Coordinates of C-alpha atoms and ligand atoms in Angstrom, one line a residue:
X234 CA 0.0 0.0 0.0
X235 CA 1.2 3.4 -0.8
X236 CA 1.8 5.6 2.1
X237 CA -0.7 7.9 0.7
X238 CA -3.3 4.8 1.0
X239 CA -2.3 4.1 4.0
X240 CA -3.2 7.2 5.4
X241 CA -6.0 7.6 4.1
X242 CA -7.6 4.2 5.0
X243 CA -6.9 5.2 8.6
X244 CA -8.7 8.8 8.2
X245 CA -11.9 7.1 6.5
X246 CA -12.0 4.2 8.8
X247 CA -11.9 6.7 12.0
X248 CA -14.5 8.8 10.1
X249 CA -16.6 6.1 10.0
X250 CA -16.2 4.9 13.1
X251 CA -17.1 8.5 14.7
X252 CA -20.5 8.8 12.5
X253 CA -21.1 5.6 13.6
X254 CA -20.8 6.7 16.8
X255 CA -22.8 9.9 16.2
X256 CA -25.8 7.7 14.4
X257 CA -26.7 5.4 17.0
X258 CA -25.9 8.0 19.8
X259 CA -28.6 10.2 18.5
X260 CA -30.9 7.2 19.6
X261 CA -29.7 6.1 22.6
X262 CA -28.5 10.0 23.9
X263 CA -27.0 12.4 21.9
X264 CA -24.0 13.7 24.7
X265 CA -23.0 10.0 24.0
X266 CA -21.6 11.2 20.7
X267 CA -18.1 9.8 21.3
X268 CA -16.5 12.9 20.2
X269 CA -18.5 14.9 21.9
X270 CA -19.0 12.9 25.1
X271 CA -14.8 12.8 25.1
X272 CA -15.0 16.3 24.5
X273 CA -17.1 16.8 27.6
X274 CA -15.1 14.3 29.7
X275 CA -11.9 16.4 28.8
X276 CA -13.2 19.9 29.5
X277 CA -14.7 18.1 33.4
X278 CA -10.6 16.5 33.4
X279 CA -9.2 19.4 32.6
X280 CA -6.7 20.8 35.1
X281 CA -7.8 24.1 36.5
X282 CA -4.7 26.1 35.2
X283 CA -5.0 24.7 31.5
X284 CA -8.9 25.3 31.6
X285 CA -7.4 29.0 33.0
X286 CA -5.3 29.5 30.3
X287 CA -8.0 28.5 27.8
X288 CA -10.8 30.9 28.9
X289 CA -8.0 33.4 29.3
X290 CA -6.4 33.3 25.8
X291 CA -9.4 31.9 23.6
X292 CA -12.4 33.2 25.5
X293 CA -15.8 31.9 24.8
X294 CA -14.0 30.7 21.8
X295 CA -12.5 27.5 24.0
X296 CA -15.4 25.2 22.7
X297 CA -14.4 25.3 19.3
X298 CA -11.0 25.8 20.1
X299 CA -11.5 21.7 21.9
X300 CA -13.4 20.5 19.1
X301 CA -10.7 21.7 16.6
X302 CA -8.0 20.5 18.9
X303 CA -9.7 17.2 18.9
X304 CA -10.6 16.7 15.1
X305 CA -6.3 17.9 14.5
X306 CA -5.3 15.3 17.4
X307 CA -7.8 12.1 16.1
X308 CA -7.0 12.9 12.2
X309 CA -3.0 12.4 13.3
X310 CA -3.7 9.2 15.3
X311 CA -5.7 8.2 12.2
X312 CA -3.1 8.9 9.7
X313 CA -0.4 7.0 12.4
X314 CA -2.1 4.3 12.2
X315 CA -2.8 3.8 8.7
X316 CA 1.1 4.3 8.4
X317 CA 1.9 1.9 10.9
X318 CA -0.6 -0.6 9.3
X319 CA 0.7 -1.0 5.4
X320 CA 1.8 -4.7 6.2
X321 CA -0.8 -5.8 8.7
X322 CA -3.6 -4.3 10.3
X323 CA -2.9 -4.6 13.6
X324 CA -1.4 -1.5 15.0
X325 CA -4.4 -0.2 13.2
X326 CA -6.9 -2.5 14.7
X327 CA -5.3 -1.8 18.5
X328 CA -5.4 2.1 18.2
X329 CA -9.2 1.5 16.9
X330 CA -9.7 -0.6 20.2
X331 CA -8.3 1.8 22.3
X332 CA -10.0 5.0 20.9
X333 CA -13.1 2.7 21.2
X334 CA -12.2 1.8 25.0
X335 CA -11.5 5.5 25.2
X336 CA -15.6 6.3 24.5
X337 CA -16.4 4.3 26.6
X338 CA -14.9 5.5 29.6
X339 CA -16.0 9.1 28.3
X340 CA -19.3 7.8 28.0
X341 CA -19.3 6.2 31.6
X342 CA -18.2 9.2 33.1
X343 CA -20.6 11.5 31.9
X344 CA -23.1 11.7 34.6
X345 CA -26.1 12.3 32.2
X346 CA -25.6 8.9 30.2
X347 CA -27.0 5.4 31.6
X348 CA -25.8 2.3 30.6
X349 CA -28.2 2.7 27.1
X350 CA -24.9 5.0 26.0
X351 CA -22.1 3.3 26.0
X352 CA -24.0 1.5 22.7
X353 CA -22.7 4.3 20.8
X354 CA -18.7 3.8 21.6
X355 CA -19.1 0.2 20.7
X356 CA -20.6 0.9 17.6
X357 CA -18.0 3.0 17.2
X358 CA -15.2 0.5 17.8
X359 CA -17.1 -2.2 16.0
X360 CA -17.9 0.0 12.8
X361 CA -13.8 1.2 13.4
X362 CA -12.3 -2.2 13.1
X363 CA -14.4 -3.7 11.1
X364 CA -14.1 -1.2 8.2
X365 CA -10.5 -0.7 8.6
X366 CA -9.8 -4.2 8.3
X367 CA -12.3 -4.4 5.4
X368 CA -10.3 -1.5 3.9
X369 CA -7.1 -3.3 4.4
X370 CA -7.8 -6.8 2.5
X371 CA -10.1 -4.2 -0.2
X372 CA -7.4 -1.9 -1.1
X373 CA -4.5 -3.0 -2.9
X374 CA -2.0 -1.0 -5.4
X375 CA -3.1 -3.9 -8.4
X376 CA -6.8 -3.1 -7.8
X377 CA -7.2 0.3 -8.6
X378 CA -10.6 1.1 -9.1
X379 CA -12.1 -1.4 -6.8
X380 CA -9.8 0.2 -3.9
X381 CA -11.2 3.6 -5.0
X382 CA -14.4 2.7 -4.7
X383 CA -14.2 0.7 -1.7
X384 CA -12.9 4.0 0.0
X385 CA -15.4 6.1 -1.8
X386 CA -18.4 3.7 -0.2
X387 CA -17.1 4.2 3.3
X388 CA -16.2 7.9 3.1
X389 CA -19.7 8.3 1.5
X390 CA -21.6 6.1 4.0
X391 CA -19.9 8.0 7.2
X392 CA -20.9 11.5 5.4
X393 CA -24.8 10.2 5.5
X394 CA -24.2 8.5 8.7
X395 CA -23.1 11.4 10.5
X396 CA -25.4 13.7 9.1
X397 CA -27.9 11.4 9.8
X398 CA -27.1 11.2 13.5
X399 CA -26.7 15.0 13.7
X400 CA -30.3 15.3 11.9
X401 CA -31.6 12.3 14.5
X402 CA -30.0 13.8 17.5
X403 CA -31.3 17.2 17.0
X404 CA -34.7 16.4 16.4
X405 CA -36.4 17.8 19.6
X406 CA -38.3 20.5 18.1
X407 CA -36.7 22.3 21.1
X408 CA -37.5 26.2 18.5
X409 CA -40.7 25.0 18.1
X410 CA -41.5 24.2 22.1
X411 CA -39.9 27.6 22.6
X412 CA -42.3 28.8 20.0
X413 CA -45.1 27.2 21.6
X414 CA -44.5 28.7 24.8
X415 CA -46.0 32.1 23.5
X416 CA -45.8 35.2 25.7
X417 CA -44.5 34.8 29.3
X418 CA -46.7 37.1 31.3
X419 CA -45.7 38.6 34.3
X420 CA -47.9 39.6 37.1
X421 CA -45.7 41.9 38.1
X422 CA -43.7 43.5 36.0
X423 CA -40.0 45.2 36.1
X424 CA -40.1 48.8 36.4
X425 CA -39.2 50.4 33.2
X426 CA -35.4 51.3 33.2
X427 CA -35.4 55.1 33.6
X428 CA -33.8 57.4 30.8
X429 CA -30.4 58.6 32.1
X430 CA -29.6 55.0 33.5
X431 CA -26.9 54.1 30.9
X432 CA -24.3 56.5 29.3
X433 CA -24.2 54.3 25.7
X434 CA -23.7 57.4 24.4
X435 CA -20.6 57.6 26.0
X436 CA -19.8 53.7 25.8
X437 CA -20.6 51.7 28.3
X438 CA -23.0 48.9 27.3
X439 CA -26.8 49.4 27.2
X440 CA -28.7 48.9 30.4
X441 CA -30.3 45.8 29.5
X442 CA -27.6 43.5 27.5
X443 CA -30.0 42.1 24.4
X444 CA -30.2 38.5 24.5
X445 CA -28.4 37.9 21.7
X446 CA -25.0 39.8 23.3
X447 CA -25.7 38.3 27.1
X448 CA -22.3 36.7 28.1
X449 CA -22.3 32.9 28.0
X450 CA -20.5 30.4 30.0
X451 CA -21.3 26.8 30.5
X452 CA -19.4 23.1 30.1
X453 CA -21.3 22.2 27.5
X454 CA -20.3 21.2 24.2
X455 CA -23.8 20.3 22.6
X456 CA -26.9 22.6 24.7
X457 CA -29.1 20.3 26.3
X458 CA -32.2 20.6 23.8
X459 CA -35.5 20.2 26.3
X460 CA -39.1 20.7 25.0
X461 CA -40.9 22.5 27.9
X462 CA -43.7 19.7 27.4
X463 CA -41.3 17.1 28.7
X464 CA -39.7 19.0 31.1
X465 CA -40.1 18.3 35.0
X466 CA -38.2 20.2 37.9
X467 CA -37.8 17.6 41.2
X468 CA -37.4 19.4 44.2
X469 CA -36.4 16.6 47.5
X470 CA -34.1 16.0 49.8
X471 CA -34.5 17.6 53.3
X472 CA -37.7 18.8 52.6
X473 CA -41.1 18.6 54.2
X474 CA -43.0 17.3 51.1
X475 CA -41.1 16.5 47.7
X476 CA -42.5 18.3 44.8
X477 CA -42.9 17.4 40.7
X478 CA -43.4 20.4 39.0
X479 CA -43.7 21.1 35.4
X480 CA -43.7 24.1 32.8
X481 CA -47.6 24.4 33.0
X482 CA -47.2 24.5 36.6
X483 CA -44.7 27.1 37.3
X484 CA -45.8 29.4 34.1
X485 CA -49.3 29.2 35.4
X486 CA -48.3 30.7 38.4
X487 CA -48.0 34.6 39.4
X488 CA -44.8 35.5 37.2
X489 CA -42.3 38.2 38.3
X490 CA -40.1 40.0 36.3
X491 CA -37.0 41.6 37.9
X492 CA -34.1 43.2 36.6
X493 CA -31.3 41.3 37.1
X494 CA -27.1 41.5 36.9
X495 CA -25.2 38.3 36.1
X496 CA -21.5 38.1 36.9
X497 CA -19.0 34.8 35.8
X498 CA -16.3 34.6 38.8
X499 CA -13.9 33.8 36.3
X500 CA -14.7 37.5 35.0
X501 CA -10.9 39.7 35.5
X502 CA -10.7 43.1 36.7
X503 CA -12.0 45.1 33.7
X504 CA -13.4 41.4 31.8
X505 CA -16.7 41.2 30.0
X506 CA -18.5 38.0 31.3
X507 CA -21.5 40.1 33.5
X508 CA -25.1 41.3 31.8
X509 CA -28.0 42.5 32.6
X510 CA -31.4 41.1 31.9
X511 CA -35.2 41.5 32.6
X512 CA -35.8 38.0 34.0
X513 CA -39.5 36.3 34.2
X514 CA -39.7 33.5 36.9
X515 CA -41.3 32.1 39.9
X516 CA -40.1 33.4 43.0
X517 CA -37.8 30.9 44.4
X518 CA -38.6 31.1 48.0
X519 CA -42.1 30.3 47.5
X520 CA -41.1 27.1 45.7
X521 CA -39.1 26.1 48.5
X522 CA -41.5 26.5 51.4
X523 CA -44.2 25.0 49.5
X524 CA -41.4 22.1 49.7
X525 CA -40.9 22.8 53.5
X526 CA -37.4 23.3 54.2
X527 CA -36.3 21.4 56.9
X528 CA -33.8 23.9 59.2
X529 CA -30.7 21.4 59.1
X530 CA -30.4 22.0 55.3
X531 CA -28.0 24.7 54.2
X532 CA -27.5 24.2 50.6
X533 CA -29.9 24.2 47.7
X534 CA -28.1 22.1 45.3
X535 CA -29.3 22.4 42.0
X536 CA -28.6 19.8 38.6
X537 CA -28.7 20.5 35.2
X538 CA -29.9 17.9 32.6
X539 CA -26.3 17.9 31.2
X540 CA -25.4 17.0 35.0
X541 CA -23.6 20.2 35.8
X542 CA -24.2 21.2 39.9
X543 CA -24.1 24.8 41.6
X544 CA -24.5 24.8 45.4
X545 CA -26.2 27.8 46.8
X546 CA -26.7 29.0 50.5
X547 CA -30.2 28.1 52.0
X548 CA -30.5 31.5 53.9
X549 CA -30.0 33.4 50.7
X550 CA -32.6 31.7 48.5
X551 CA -35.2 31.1 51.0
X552 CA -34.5 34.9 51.3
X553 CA -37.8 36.7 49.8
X554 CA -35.5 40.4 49.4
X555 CA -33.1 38.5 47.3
X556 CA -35.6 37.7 44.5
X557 CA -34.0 34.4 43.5
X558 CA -36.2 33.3 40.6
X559 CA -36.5 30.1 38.9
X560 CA -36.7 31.7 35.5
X561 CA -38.2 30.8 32.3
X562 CA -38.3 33.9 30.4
X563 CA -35.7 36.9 29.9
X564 CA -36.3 40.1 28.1
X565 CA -39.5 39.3 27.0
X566 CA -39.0 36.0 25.5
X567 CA -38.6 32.3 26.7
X568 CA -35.4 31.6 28.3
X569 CA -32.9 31.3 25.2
X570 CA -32.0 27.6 24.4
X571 CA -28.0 28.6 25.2
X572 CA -29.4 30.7 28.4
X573 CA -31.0 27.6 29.9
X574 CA -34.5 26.9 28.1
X575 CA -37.1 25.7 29.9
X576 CA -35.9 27.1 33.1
X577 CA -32.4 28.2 35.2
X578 CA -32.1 29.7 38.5
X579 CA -30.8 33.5 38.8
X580 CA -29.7 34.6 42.4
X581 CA -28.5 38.2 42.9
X582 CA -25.9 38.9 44.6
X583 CA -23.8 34.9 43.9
X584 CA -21.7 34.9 41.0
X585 CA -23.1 32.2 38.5
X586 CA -21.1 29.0 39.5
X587 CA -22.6 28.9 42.6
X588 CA -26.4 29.6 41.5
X589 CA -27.8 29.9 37.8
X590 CA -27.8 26.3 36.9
X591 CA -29.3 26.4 33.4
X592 CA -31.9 23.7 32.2
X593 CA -32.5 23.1 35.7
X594 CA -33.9 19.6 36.5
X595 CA -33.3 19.0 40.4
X596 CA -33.2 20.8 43.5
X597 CA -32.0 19.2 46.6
X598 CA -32.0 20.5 50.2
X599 CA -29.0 19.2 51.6
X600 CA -25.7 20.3 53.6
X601 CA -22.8 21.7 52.4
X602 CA -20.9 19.2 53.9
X603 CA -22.7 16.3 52.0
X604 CA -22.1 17.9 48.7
X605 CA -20.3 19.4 46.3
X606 CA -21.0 21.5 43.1
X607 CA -19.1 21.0 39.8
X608 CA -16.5 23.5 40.3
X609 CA -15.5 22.9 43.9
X610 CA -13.0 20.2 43.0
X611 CA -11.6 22.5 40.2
X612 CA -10.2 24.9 42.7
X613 CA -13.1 27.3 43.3
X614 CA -14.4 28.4 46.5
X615 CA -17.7 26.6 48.3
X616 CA -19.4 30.4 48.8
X617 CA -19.1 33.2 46.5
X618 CA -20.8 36.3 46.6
X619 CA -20.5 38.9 43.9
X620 CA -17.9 41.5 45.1
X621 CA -18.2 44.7 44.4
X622 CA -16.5 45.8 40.9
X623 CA -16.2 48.9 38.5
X624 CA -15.3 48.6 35.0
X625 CA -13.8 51.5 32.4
X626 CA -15.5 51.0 29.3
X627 CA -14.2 54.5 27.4
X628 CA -11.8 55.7 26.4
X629 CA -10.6 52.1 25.3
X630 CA -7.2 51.3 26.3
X631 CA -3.9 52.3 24.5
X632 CA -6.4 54.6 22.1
X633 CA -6.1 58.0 21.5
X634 CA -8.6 60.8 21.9
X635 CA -8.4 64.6 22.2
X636 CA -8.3 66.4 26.1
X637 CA -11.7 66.6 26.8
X638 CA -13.1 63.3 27.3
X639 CA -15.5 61.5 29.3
X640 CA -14.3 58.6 30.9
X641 CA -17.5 56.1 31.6
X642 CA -17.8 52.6 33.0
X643 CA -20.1 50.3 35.1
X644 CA -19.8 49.3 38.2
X645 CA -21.7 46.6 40.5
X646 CA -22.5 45.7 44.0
X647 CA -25.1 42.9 43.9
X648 CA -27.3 42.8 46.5
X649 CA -26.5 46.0 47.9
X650 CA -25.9 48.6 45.2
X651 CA -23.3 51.3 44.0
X652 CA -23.1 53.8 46.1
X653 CA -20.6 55.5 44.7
X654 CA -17.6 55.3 41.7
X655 CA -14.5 57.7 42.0
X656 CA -12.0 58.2 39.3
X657 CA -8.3 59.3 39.4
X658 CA -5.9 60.7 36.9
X659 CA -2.3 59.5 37.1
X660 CA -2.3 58.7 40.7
X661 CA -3.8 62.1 41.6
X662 CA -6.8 62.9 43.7
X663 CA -9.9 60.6 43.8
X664 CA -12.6 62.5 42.1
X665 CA -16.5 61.6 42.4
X666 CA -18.3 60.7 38.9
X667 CA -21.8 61.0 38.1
X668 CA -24.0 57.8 38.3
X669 CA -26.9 56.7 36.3
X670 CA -29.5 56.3 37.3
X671 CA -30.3 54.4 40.2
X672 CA -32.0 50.3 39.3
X673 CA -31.9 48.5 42.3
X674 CA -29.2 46.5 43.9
X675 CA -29.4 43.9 42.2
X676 CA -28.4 45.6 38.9
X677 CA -25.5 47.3 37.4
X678 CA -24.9 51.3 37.5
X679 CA -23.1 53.4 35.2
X680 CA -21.0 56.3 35.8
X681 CA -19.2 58.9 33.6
X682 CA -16.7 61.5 34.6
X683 CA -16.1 64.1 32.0
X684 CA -12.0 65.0 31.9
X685 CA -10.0 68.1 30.9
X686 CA -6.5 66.7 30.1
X687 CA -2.7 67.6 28.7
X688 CA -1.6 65.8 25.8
X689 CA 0.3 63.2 26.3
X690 CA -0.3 59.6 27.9
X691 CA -2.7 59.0 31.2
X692 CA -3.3 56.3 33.3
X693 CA -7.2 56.6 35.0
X694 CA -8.2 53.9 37.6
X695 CA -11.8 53.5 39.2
X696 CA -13.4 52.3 42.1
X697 CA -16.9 51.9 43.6
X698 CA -18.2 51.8 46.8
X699 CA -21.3 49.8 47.8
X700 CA -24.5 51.2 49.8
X701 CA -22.8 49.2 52.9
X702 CA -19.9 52.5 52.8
X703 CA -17.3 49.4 51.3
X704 CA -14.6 50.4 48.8
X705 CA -13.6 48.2 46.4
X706 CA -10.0 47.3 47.1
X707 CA -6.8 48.1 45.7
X708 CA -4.8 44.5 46.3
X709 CA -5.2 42.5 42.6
X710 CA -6.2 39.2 42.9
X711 CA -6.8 36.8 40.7
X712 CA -10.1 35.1 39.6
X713 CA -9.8 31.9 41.6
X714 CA -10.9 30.9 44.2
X715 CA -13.3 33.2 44.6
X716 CA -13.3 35.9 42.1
X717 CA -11.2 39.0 41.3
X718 CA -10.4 42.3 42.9
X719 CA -8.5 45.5 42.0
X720 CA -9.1 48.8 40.7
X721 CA -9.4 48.6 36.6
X722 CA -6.6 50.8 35.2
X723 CA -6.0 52.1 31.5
X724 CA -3.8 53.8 29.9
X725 CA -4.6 56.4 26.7
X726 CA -2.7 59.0 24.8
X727 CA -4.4 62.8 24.4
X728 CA -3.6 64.1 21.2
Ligands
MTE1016 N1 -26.0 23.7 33.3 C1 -25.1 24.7 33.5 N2 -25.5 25.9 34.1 C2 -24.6 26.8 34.3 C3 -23.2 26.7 33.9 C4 -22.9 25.4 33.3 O1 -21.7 25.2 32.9 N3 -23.8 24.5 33.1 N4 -22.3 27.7 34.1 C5 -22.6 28.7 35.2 C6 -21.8 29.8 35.2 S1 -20.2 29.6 35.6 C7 -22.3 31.1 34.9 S2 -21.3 32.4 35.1 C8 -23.6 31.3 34.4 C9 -23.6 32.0 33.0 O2 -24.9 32.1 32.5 P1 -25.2 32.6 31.0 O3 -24.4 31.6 30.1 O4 -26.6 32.6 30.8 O5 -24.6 34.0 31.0 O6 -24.3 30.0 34.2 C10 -24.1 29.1 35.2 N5 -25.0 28.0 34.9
MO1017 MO1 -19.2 31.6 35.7

């Protein structure tokens, strides 16, 4: 066999085994994918540093940075092992058992998969071996066309298989349930956001962040697709009376709207992963007493379909001020599929690893001592309230403007609220900026201050102070364990 042929035998035969894979996965589960469910197993193996450095250097990008990664890494073991093979199979057929043993420890480990998933590695590893060794005894250099054609079939049949499993596996009409949902109406609605509460004009973001530009972070690789019809939330453990409830249930209730700032804990000093949204819900508290919490619990534990976990204090949840929600809708429309559609829990005040499970499925009164939630055992702290942050969003960094410019930012306190953002020039004297308008504590609040400067380069730093008189400190720390601090500094050139 040329080593051309070789190679190639190995990338069709892994092809095939992957849409193999992919087909019957999108009957039996579709996170048992192998590649996928390998991809998921990685990103949950991941060492805390390397997962740092990812989010750091590729941002939201690191999903597709992984699958990319992945499809580079498999394609080389394929080729290997074609190479290796051009006497005998062997080498070929071991690497296809491994890869296959590999699924199906992936698949094992994923904690949304029963036993019904590991059919898709094996068909993978069966559909593997079997064509490469059919490939090898098919394609020789004195039967040209035949070995053409023998490649062509399996290259051909893994391009319809895959598709096929992609087209299976994403069948849940999960648009059209959206769809069906209609118009989430809440009882009691947000107060309108008051003119004067954002300075776009002046750069920082809009009060409300559309949907479509709301930061997203989550493990998964493939969104869990639910159809409201079929969804259930179980709410147990050390409670009073367990409770079933399902989208009927909850939407047929009195709906609140609040609005609402999200902040990611992984978010630097001066980083973009916090929005704001008008979120439609149930009040969580009432949930939870109609569950009965019993006063030895001290974490609400909360699952995701996909299996993800948050813990979140008892005392802040059952806390009706708060305004937890278990939310279905935000800014006017069905929770987003990517945002956690049918329903996700928002806390104000907790950063989102510790309380916005999306596609929320269970909620468990327990201890924190019994339990831990996904990202406890990746470094991150057991409590995490939101600290209290300001952000410079203009002038931009390293640009250059003319002297008189207004520098503008956000800046947040959840629960409590900003009571204050001061600016400094070069290291000079604090000076006070104006806010915006004043939403709530649980929301975000702008500031600008308009400047008068020398040309030449600046440095201008800010920092808030919440409605509890706290100043936002100086010290810089980094993201983990339990999210950053230090005043955001940037440096710009006057003309
Ligand atoms: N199911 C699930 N829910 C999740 C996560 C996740 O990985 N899986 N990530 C959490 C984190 S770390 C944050 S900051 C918020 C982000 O919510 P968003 O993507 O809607 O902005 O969701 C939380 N809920
Ligand atoms: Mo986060």
């Amino acid at each position: 066999m040329s080593r051309w042929t070789a190679a190639l035998v190995g990338i069709v035969s892994v092809a095939a085994a992957l849409a193999a894979g992919h087909l019957v996965a999108a009957l039996v589960g579709p996170s048992a994918s192998p590649f996928l469910a390998v991809g998921n197993t990685f990103i949950d193996l991941t060492p805390p540093p390397l997962k740092d450095f990812a989010v750091r250097t590729f941002g939201t990008y690191d999903k597709l940075v992984l699958l990319v990664g992945m499809a580079v890494v498999i394609a080389a073991l394929a080729v290997a092992a074609g190479l290796l093979s051009r006497k005998s199979p062997t080498p070929g057929t071991v690497l296809g058992a491994v890869l296959g043993v590999i699924g199906v420890a992936a698949v094992l480990y994923r904690p949304d998969l029963g036993q019904l998933g590991l059919l898709a590695p094996l068909a993978a590893g069966a559909v593997g071996i079997g064509v490469f060794r059919w490939l090898h005894s098919e394609v020789q250099p004195e039967r040209h066309v035949e070995s053409r054609r023998s490649l062509l079939i399996v290259a051909g049949g893994s391009v319809v298989a895959g598709l096929g499993g992609q087209l299976l596996g994403t069948r849940t009409d999960v648009e059209g349930s959206r769809a069906s949902v209609g118009e989430l109406k809440p009882t009691t609605t947000a107060p309108a956001i008051p003119a004067g509460a954002d300075f776009a004009g002046q750069g920082t973001p809009s009060f409300i962040t559309p949907n479509r530009d709301f930061y997203r972070i989550d493990t998964a690789l493939s969104v869990p697709r639910l159809r409201a019809e079929d969804w259930t939330l179980r709410v147990h453990g050390l409670v009073e009376r367990e409770l079933t409830l399902d989208y009927a249930d909850l939407r047929g209730r009195d709906l609140v709207e609040r609005t609402i700032t999200m902040t990611c804990v992984s978010n630097e000093v001066g980083g973009p992963y916090i929005s704001t949204a008008n979120f439609i819900g149930v009040p969580l508290h009432l949930v939870l007493e109609e569950a009965g919490v019993k006063p030895d619990a001290d974490q609400l534990f909360s699952t995701s379909a996909d299996g993800w976990t948050a813990g979140s204090p008892v005392d802040v949840v059952l806390d009706p001020d708060r305004g937890a929600l278990i939310a279905l809708g935000m800014n006017g429309e069905p929770l987003p599929v990517e945002h956690g559609f049918p329903a996700r829990l928002v806390v104000p005040g907790l950063y989102g690893y510790v309380s916005a499970t999306k596609w929320v499925v269970d909620l468990e009164l327990t201890t924190f001592a019994a339990k831990r939630g996904y990202w406890l055992d990746r470094g991150w702290a057991q409590r995490a309230p939101i600290k209290t942050m300001s952000r410079i969003d203009s002038p931009k960094g390293l640009s250059k403007t003319g002297g008189k410019v207004t520098v503008a930012g956000v800046a947040w306190a959840q629960p409590t609220g900003v009571a204050k953002v001061e600016v400094r020039v070069d290291g000079g004297p604090w000076q006070v900026a104006e806010l915006g308008a004043d939403v709530g504590g649980s929301a975000w609040r702008m500031w600008r201050l308009p400047l008068d400067l020398k040309p030449g380069g600046h440095t201008v730093e800010c920092r808030a102070t919440d409605k509890s008189g706290f100043t936002q400190p100086q010290e810089r720390v980094a993201p983990i364990p339990d999210g950053a601090t230090g005043w955001h500094s940037i440096f710009f050139t006057v003309e």
